[in-house]
Amino acid sequence: MTQVSMTVRMDMQLKQKFDMLCSQFGMSANTAMNVFANAVVQQRRIPFEIKATEEEALDGLAAFYALRAEAQKNGLSDMSLDEINEEIRKSRLERK
């Protein structure tokens, strides 16, 4: 099977802790990531629960509604996916 490379960015302290734990498990971080990827593919889901607290979920929902209202106020509520992606591209160029 052909192997490919994948880059993952994470906090340096998290990476150090992850490497240390993987070593204790007798595997490399690369092997652990492959174990995770295989579990996702085989189970067709993330193999653990990901959730927010009720407060975090409500905060996120409130932020979504605020952004949606702002978009409607500025006439941007009916943008196509291509138009949205173009806005993102322009924003990224402005930051450089």
PDB file of C-alpha atoms in Angstrom, residues 1 3 10 12 18 39-40 44 47 58 60-61 68 74-75 91 93:
ATOM      1  CA  MET A   1       0.000   0.000   0.000  1.00  0.00           C
ATOM      2  CA  GLN A   3       2.201   5.617   2.054  1.00  0.00           C
ATOM      3  CA  MET A  10      -0.896  21.332  17.466  1.00  0.00           C
ATOM      4  CA  MET A  12       3.879  22.236  21.443  1.00  0.00           C
ATOM      5  CA  PHE A  18       1.058  13.139  23.394  1.00  0.00           C
ATOM      6  CA  ALA A  39     -10.862   3.485  13.854  1.00  0.00           C
ATOM      7  CA  VAL A  40     -12.637   6.434  12.189  1.00  0.00           C
ATOM      8  CA  ARG A  44     -17.483   5.535  10.226  1.00  0.00           C
ATOM      9  CA  PRO A  47     -14.492   6.847  18.142  1.00  0.00           C
ATOM     10  CA  LEU A  58     -25.958  28.316  23.720  1.00  0.00           C
ATOM     11  CA  GLY A  60     -22.259  29.341  19.942  1.00  0.00           C
ATOM     12  CA  LEU A  61     -25.883  29.477  18.863  1.00  0.00           C
ATOM     13  CA  ARG A  68     -26.748  35.824  10.570  1.00  0.00           C
ATOM     14  CA  ASN A  74     -25.658  43.976   5.109  1.00  0.00           C
ATOM     15  CA  GLY A  75     -27.493  42.153   2.317  1.00  0.00           C
ATOM     16  CA  SER A  91     -10.088  38.401   3.692  1.00  0.00           C
ATOM     17  CA  LEU A  93      -5.269  38.273   1.190  1.00  0.00           C
TER      18      LEU A  93
END
